[in-house]
XYZ file of C-alpha atoms in Angstrom:
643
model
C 16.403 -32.830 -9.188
C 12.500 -31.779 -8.322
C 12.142 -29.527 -5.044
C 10.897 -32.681 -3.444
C 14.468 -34.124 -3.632
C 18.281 -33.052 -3.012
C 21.932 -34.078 -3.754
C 24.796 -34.372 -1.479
C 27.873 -35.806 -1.621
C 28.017 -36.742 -5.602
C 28.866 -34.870 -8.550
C 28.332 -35.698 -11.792
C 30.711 -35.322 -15.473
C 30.213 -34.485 -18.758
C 31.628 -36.402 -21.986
C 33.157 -33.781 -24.002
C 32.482 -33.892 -27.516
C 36.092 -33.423 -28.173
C 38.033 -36.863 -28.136
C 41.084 -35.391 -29.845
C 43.261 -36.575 -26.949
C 40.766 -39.317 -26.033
C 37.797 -39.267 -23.584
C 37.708 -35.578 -21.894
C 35.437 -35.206 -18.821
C 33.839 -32.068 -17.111
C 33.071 -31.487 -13.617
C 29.597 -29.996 -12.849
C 30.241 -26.388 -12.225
C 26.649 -25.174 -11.874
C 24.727 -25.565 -8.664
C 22.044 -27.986 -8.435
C 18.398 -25.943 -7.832
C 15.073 -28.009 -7.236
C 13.148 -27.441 -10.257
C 15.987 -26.589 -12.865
C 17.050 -28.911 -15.586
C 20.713 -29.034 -15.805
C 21.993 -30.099 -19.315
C 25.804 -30.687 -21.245
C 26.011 -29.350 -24.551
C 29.139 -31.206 -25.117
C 31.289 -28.322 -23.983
C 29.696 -26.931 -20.669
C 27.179 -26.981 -17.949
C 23.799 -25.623 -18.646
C 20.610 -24.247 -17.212
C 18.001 -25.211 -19.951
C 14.723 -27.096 -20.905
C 13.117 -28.493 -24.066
C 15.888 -31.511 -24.045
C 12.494 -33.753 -24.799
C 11.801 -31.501 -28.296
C 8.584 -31.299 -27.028
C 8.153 -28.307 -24.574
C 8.493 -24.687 -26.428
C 8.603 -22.828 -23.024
C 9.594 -24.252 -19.948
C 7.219 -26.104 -17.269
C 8.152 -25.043 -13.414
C 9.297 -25.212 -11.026
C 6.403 -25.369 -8.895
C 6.657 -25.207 -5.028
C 3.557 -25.774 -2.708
C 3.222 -23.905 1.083
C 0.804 -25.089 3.829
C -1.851 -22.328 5.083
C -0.425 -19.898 7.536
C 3.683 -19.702 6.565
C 5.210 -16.906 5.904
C 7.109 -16.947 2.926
C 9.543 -14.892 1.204
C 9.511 -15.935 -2.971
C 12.012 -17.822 -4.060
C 14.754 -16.223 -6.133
C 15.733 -17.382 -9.522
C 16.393 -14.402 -10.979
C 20.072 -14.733 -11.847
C 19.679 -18.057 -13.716
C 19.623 -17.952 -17.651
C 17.862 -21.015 -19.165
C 19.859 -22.027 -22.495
C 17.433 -22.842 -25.184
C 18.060 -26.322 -27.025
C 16.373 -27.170 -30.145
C 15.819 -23.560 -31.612
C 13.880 -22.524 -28.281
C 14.684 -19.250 -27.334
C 16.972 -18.357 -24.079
C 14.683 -17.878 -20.843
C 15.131 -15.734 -17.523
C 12.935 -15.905 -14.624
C 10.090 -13.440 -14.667
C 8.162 -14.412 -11.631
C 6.249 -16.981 -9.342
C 1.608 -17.329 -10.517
C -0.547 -19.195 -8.244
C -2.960 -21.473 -9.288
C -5.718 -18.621 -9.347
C -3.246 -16.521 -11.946
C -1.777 -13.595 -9.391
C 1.959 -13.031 -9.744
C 4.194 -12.878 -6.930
C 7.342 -11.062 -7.559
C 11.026 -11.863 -6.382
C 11.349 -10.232 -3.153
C 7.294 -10.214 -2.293
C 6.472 -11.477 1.126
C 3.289 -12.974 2.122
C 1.155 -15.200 4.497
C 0.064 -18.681 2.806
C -3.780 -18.292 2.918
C -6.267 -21.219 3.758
C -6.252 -24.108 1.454
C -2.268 -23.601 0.675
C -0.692 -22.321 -1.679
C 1.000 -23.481 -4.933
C 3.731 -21.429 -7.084
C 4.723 -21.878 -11.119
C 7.984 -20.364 -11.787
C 6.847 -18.205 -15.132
C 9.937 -17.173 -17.558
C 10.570 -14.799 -19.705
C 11.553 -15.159 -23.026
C 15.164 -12.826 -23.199
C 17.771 -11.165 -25.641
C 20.585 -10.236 -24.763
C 22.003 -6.814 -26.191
C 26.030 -6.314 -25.994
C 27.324 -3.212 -27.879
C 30.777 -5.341 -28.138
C 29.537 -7.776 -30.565
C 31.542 -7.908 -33.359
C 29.661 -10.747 -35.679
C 26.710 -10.041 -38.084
C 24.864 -12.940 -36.869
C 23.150 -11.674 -33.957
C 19.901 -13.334 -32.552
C 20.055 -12.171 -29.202
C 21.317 -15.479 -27.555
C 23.861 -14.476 -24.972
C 26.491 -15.785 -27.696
C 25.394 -14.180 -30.136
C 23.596 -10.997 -28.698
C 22.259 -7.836 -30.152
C 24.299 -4.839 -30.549
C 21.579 -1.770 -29.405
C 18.301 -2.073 -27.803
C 16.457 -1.070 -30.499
C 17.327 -4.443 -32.967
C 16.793 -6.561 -29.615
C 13.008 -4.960 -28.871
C 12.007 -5.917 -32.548
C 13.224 -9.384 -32.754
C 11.373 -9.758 -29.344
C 8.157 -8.256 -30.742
C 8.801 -11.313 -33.697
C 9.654 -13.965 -31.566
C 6.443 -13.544 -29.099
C 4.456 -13.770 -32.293
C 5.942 -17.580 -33.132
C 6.283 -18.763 -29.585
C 3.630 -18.045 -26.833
C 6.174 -16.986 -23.919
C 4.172 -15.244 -21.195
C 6.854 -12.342 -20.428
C 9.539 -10.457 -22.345
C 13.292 -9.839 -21.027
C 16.278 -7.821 -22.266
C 19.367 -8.048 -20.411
C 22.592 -5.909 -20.672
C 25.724 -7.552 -21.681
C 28.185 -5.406 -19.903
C 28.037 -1.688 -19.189
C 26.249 0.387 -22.045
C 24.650 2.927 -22.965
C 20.241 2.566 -23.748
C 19.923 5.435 -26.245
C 16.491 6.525 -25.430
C 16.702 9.509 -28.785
C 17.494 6.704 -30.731
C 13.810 5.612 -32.237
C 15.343 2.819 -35.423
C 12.255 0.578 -36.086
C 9.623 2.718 -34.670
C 9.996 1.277 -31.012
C 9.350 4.617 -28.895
C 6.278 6.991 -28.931
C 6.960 10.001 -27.815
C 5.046 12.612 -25.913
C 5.477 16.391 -26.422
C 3.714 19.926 -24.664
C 4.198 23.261 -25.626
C 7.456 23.626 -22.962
C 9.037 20.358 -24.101
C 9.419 18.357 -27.029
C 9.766 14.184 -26.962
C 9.944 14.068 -23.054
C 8.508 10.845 -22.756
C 9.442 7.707 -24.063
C 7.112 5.090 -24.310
C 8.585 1.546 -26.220
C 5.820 0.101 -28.146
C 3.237 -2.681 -26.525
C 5.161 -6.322 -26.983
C 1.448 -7.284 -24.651
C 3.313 -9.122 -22.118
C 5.211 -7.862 -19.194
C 8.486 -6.947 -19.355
C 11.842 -7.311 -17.434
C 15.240 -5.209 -17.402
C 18.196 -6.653 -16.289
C 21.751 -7.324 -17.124
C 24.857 -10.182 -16.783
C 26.104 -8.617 -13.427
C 24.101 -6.558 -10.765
C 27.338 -3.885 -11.568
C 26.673 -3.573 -15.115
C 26.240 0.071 -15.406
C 23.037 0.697 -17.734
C 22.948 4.112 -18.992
C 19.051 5.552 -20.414
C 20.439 8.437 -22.592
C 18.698 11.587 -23.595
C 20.060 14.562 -22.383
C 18.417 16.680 -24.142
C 14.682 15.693 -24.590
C 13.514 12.847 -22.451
C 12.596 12.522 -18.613
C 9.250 10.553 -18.540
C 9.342 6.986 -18.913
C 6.070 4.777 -19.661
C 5.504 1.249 -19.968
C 2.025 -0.438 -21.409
C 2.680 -3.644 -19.335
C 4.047 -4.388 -15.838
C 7.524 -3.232 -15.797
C 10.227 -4.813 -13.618
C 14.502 -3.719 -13.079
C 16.248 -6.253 -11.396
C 20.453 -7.482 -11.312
C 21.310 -4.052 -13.067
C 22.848 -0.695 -12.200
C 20.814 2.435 -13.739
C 22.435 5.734 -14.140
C 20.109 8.615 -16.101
C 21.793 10.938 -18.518
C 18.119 12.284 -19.163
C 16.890 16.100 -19.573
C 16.674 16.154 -16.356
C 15.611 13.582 -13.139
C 13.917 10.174 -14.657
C 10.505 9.912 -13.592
C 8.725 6.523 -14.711
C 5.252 6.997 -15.200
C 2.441 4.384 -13.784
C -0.457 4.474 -16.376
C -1.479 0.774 -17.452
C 1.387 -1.099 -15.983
C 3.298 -1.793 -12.275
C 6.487 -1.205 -11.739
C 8.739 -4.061 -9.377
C 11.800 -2.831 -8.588
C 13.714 -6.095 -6.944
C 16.332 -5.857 -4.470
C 19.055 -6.210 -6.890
C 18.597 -2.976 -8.757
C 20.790 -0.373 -7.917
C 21.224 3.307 -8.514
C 24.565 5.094 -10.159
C 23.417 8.917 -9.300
C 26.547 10.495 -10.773
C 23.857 11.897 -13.165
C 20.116 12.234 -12.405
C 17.846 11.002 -10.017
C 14.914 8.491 -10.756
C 11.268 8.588 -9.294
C 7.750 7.352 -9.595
C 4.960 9.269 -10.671
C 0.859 7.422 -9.818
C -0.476 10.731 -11.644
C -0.987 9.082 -14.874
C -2.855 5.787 -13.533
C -5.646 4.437 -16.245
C -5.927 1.224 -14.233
C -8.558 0.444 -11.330
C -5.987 0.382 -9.156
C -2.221 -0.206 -9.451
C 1.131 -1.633 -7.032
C 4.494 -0.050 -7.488
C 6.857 -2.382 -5.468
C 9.964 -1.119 -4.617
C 12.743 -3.920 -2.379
C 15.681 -2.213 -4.498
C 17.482 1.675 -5.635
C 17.749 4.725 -4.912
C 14.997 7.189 -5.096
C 14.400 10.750 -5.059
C 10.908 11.284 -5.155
C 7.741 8.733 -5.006
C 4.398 10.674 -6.057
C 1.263 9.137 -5.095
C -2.423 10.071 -5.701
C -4.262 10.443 -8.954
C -6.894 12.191 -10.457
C -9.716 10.337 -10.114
C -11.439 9.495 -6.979
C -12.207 6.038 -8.256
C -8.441 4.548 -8.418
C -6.027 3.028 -5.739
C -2.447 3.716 -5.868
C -0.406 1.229 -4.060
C 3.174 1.257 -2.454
C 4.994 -1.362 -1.118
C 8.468 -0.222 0.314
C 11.044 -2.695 1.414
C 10.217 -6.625 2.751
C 11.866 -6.421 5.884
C 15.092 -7.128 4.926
C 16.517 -5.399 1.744
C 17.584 -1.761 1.987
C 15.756 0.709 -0.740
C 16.304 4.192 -0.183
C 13.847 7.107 -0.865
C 14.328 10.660 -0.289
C 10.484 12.506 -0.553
C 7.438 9.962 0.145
C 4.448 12.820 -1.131
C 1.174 13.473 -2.810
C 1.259 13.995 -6.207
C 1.952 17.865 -7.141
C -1.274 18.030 -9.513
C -5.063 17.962 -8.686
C -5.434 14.554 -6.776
C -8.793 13.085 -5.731
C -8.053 9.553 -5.127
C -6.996 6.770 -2.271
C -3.327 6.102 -1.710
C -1.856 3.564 0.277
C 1.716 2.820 1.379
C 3.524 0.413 3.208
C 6.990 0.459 4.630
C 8.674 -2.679 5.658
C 12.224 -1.586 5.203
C 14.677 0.818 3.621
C 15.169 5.065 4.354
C 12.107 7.485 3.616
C 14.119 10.437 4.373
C 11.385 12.901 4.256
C 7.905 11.471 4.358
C 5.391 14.219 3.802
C 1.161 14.123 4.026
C 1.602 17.106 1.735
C 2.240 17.697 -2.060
C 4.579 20.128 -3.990
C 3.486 23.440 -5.457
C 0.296 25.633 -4.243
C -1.787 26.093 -7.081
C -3.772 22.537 -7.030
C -6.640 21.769 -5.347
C -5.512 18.409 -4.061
C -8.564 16.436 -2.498
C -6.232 12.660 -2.456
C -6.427 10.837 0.794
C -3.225 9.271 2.165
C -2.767 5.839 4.457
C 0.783 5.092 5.103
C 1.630 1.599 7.094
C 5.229 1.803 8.779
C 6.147 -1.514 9.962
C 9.976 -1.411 9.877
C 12.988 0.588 8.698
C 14.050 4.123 9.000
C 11.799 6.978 8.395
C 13.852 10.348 9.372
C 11.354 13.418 8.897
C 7.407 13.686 8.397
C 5.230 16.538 7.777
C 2.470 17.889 6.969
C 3.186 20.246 4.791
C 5.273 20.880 1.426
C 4.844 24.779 1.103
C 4.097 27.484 2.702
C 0.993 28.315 1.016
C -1.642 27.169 -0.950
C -4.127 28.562 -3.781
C -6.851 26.040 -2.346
C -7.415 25.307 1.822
C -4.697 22.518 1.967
C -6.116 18.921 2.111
C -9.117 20.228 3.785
C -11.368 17.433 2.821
C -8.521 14.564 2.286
C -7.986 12.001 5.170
C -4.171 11.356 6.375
C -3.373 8.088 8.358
C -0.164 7.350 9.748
C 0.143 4.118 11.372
C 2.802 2.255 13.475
C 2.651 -1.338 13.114
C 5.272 -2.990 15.490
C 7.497 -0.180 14.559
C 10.237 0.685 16.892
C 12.079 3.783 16.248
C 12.336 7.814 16.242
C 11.513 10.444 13.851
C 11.144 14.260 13.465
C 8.094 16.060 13.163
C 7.312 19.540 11.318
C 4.029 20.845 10.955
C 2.934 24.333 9.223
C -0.612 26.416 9.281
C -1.566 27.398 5.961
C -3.215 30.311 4.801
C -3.216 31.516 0.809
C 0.119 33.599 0.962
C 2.994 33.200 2.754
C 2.993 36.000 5.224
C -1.496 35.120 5.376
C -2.374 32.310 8.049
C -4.480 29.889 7.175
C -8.532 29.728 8.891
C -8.935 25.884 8.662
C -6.864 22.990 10.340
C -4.289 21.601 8.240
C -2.679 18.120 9.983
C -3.277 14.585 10.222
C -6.698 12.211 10.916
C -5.838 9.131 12.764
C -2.567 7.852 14.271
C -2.342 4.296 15.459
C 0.703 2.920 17.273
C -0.395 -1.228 16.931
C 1.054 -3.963 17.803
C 3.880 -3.258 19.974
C 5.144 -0.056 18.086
C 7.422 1.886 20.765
C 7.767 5.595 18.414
C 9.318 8.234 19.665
C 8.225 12.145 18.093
C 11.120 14.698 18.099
C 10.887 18.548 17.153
C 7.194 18.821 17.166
C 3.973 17.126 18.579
C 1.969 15.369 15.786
C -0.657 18.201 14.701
C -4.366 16.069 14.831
C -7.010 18.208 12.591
C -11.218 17.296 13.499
C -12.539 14.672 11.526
C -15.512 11.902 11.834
C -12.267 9.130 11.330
C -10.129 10.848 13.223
C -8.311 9.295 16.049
C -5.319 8.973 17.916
C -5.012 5.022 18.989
C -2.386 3.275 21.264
C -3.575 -0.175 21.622
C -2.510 -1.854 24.985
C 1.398 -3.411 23.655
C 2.205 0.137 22.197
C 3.589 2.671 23.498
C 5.561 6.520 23.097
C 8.826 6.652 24.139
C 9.995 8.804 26.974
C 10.596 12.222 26.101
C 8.249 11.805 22.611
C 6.204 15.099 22.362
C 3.046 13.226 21.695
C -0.353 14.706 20.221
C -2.162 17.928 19.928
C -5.667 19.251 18.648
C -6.334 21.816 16.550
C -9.219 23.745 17.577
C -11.650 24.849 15.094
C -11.803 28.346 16.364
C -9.091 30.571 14.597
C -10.593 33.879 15.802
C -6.874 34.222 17.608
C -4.983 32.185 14.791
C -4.528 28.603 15.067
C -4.496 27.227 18.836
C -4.124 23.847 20.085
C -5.439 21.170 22.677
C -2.638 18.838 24.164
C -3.796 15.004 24.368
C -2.765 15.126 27.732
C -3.256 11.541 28.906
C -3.477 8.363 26.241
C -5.275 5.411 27.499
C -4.396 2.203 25.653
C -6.824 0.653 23.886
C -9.016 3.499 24.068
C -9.600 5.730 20.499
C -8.983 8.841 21.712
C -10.936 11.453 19.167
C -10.648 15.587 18.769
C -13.845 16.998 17.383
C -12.391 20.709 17.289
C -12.519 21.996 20.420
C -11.753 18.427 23.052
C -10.797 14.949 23.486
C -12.561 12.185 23.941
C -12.622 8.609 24.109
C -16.628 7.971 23.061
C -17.730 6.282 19.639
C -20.806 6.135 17.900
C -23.688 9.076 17.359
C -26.496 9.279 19.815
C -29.691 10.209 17.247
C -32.242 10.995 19.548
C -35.407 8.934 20.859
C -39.112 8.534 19.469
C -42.272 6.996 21.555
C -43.864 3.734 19.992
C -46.971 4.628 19.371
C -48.092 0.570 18.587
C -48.658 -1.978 21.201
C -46.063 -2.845 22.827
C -45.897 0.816 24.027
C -43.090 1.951 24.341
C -39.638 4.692 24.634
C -37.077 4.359 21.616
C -33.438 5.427 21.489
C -31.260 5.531 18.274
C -28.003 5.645 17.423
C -25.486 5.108 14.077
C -22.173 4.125 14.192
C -20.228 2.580 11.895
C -18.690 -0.336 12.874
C -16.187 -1.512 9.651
C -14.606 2.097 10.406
C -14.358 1.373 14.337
C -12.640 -2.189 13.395
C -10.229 -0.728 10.952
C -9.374 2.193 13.345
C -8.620 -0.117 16.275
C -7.442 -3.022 14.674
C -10.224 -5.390 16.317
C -13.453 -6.645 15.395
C -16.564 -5.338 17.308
C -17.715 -8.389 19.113
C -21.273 -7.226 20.604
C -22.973 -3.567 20.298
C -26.003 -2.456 22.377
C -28.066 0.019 24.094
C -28.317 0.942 27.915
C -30.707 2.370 29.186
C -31.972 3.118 33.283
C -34.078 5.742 35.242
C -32.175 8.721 35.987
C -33.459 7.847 39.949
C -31.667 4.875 40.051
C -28.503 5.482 38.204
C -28.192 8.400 40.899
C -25.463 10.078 39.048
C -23.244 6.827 38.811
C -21.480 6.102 35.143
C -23.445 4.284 32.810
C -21.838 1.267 31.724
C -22.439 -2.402 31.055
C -21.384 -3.304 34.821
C -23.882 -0.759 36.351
C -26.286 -2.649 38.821
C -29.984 -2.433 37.331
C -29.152 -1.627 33.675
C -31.345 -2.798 31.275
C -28.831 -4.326 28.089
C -30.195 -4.347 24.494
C -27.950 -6.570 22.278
C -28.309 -4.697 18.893
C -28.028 -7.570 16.420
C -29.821 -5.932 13.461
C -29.744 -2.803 11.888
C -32.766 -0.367 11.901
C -33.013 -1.195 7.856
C -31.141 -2.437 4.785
C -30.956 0.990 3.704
C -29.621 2.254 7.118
C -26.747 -0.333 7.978
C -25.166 1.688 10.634
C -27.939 2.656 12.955
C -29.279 0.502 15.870
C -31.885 0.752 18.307
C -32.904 0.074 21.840
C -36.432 -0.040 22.898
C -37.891 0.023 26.806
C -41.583 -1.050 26.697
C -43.890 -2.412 29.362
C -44.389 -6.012 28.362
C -43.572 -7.999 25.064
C -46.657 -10.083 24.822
C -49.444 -6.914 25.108
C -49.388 -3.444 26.827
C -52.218 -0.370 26.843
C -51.465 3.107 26.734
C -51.630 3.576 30.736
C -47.932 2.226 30.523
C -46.814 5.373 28.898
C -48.605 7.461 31.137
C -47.539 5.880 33.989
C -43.539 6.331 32.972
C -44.276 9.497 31.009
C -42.044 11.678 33.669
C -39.553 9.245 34.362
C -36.079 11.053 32.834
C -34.298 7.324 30.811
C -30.461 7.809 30.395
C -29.114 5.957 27.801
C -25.864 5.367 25.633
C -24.330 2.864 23.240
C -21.674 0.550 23.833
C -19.717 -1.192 21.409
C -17.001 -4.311 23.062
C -13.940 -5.027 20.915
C -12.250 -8.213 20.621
C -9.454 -7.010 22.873
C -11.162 -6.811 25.495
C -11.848 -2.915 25.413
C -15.294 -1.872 26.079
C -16.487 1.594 24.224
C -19.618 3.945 24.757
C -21.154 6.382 22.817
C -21.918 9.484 24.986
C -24.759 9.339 27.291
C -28.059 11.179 26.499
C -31.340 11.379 28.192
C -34.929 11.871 27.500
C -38.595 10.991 29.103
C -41.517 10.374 27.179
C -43.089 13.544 28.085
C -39.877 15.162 26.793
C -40.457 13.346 23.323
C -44.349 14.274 23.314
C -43.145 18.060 24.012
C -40.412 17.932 21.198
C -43.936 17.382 18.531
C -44.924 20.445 19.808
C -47.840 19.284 21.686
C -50.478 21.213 23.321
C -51.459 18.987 25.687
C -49.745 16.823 28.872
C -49.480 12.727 27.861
């Protein structure tokens, strides 16, 4: 049946090769799925492909989606495709497009322009059951492998005969995956001078690679209680329909270095033992995606060393349940961008911080919460650090439809414990979008002053009543660290803390210059950067500009794009190529010819000026509003004499 097509109200029989007491039939026990060839061996119902002796891996299913759906990928990921004709046994892996991106089980997404068509891609699999009793394993689920170990090498031979495009092992029943064990060479292992093998790393099969087992219950068991609790992969990495319980040194910590880890929403935690996490810190990619719709975690580390990788975390698609206990910064010398998005699940503690106080920990930190439960966030991790704490990092917390509660903590810190800190340790920019209703127990969210920093409510948002709301922290720590209360948030209106006030203005005011060729003429500049503006508000900037009117006949009205008399300079190009973000607005006498007796003539007039910027939503936002005269620039060059 293709996923064009469907069956109702037939079955169908198979002829049983047995005719001992004549013509045996059997009922069709497997369910029908668009896409999946369903065979009888003469015995039983199948899931398998190849019946033509032609195809060595199987072709689809392939689904196509019109532009703008929202989709959730299909799952296949419990269905075992019997190989016929010495083909090997196949699991699903995952879902490519036609442009050759994966999408994972669980991923969610929004069908782009043009459409989009998915090819189911499978993975080659052997089974391992430590029951076994025959000598005639091949890893076939009737004939499986009795350790891990036997069943990584015959995959490593297999992949060299038959050109599958992922590798699968899955657990016959609950067992134990010997990590100490090393038969065949399969593990590298990593040593220091503290510990000896505590990574294991399986050798490269150079395709990606999926865990998973008969029954989500199967209890999996990585064992190595005395050496190992670091696990790398070299490819992407994915644990799905298994339970995992660590008997390892001490809590598991898989490392991302040239690989992604998926964790679907049918993985599951045993924590009778350890604990698992994720550690970025290693990352030798560009940029890397740890997905996590499934388990039971006690710590995810983001951030890096370098400042030229991405770590990426996607938590939850709305609808499964994954559970983490400390969303952090890595506790090592970080210098990277970090972003992290949470659809759904439990961050019990999600902190802008990082562990330990001797790094100097530069990482900048952008988490997205759209849904679930997030109980506690902080700023902090300890009480002190060697280095001023995250001093030159940017944190971004944003609310995106979000409805819930949580409970803020926030901390000064100084070099020792009972030794304040002198700088402002909080977050950058807040943004409650898109009808987030938040509610901010135990402490006011601390806002440090920053050139992004902002604290954004856009006009279907909203704090809860009785949420503590927002507070500055002022630059000056003659007295210790002291604090500005955002008082009053108007929606749609950036509201930014330079160290000492709040405001709602945008954009940098850089002074004004006389043109000195005909057309004659007064100059005001200003730079702003507009892709920051956009991201911070969520809109696009629809038309910038420049204002500008006589101080006598603005007669100490406000100066806005409404104000009777107000000359209005679109700014549709920037000053240069090399200078993107700075505008101009120029007042001269006439744009055809002029003589210097214009700029006599005006040379005491006091211009006011500002820069206004209107966002698609209808908000309107100004720079703040400076004035000058053209005698005031001639006096600025240090003239001697009077224009």
């Amino acid at each position: 049946v293709d996923t064009t097509s469907f069956v109702s109200g037939h079955t169908f029989f198979g002829i049983s090769h047995d005719f001992t007491f004549g013509e045996q039939t059997i009922m069709l026990d497997l369910d029908v799925i668009p896409g999946i060839l369903l065979g009888f061996d003469g015995t039983k119902w199948i899931y398998t492909y190849g019946m033509d002796g032609l195809s060595a891996i199987p072709q689809g299913p392939e689904f196509t989606y019109s532009a703008g759906m929202t989709i959730t990928m299909p799952a296949y990921s419990d269905i075992v495709l019997n190989g016929v004709n010495n083909n090997p046994d196949m699991v699903f892996f995952a879902w490519m497009d036609r442009e050759g991106v994966y999408h994972y089980e669980d991923d969610v997404i929004t069908v782009p322009d043009g459409g989009l068509t998915l090819t189911a891609v499978w993975a080659a699999v052997m089974n391992i059951d430590p029951t076994y009793t025959e000598n005639d394993s091949n890893g076939t689920a009737s004939k499986p492998f009795t350790i891990f170990n036997d069943a990584y090498l015959a995959m490593a031979a297999l992949l060299k005969k038959v050109p599958c495009q992922a590798a699968a092992f899955r657990f016959i029943g609950n067992q134990i995956w010997d990590l100490d064990n090393n038969t065949g060479d399969i593990y590298a292992y990593a040593s220091n001078s503290n510990h000896t093998n505590y990574q294991a790393k399986a050798f490269n099969l150079g395709v990606p690679v999926l865990y998973t087992a008969d029954k989500d219950t199967t209890v999996v068991t990585m064992y190595s209680p005395s050496h190992v609790f670091y696990f790398a992969s070299h490819t992407t990495t994915i644990f799905n329909g298994l339970t995992l319980l660590c008997n390892t040194k001490s809590s598991l910590r898989f490392i991302v270095n040239t690989n992604e880890y998926i964790y679907g929403s049918r993985f599951f935690m045993n924590t009778s033992k350890n604990a698992i996490g994720v550690d970025f810190g290693s990352l030798a990619m560009e940029e890397a995606t740890v997905r996590i719709y499934g388990g039971t975690f006690s710590f995810v580390y983001l951030g890096t060393g370098s400042s030229q990788k991405i770590c990426n975390l996607i938590v939850g698609n709305g609808t499964n349940e994954p559970k983490i206990n400390l969303l952090c910064l890595n506790n090592s010398n970080q210098a990277n961008q970090n972003y992290a998005t949470i659809n759904s699940g439990t961050i019990s503690n999600l902190s802008f911080s990082y562990p330990g106080t001797a790094y100097n920990n530069n990482a900048s930190m952008s988490v997205t919460v759209k849904g679930g439960i997030i109980t506690h966030i902080r700023d902090f991790e300890s009480a002190y650090c060697d280095y001023d704490h995250l001093l030159n990092s940017t944190r971004t917390l944003i609310f995106d439809g979000w409805n819930g509660e949580f409970t803020y903590a926030h901390k000064n810190i100084g070099p020792a414990a009972d030794k304040p800190g002198i700088y402002a340790n909080g977050l950058d920019h807040i943004q409650l979008i898109n009808g987030a209703s938040v509610k901010i127990l135990g402490s006011p969210i601390y806002v440090k002053a920053h050139s992004e920093g902002i604290v954004f409510v856009d006009k279907t948002s909203s704090l809860k009543p009785g949420s503590l709301g927002f507070v500055g922290i002022s630059n000056d720590f003659t007295s210790g660290e002291t604090t500005v209360a955002l008082s009053a948030i108007e929606k749609g209106l950036p509201m930014l803390w330079d160290g000492s006030s709040w405001f709602s203005t945008y954009g940098t005011p850089l002074g004004s210059s006389i043109r000195l060729i005909s057309p004659f003429g007064i100059r005001f500049g200003f730079e702003a950067d507009i892709a920051n503006l956009e991201s911070m508000t969520n809109t696009t900037v629809v038309k910038k500009g420049v204002l500008i009117i006589p101080g006598h006949i603005l007669d100490h009205r406000q100066l806005s794009i409404t104000t009777d008399r107000v000359l209005n300079i679109v700014a549709t190009l920037p000053l240069s190529p090399s200078q993107p973000n700075v505008f101009t607005g120029c007042l001269i006498d006439s744009t055809e010819s002029s003589t210097t007796a214009w700029l006599s003539t005006w040379k005491d007039v006091e211009l006011y000026t500002r820069a206004y910027f209107m966002l698609s939503n209808g908000v309107t936002l100004y720079s703040s509003v400076i004035h000058n005269s053209i005698q005031g620039v001639w006096n600025t060059l240090d003239a001697t004499d009077q224009l």
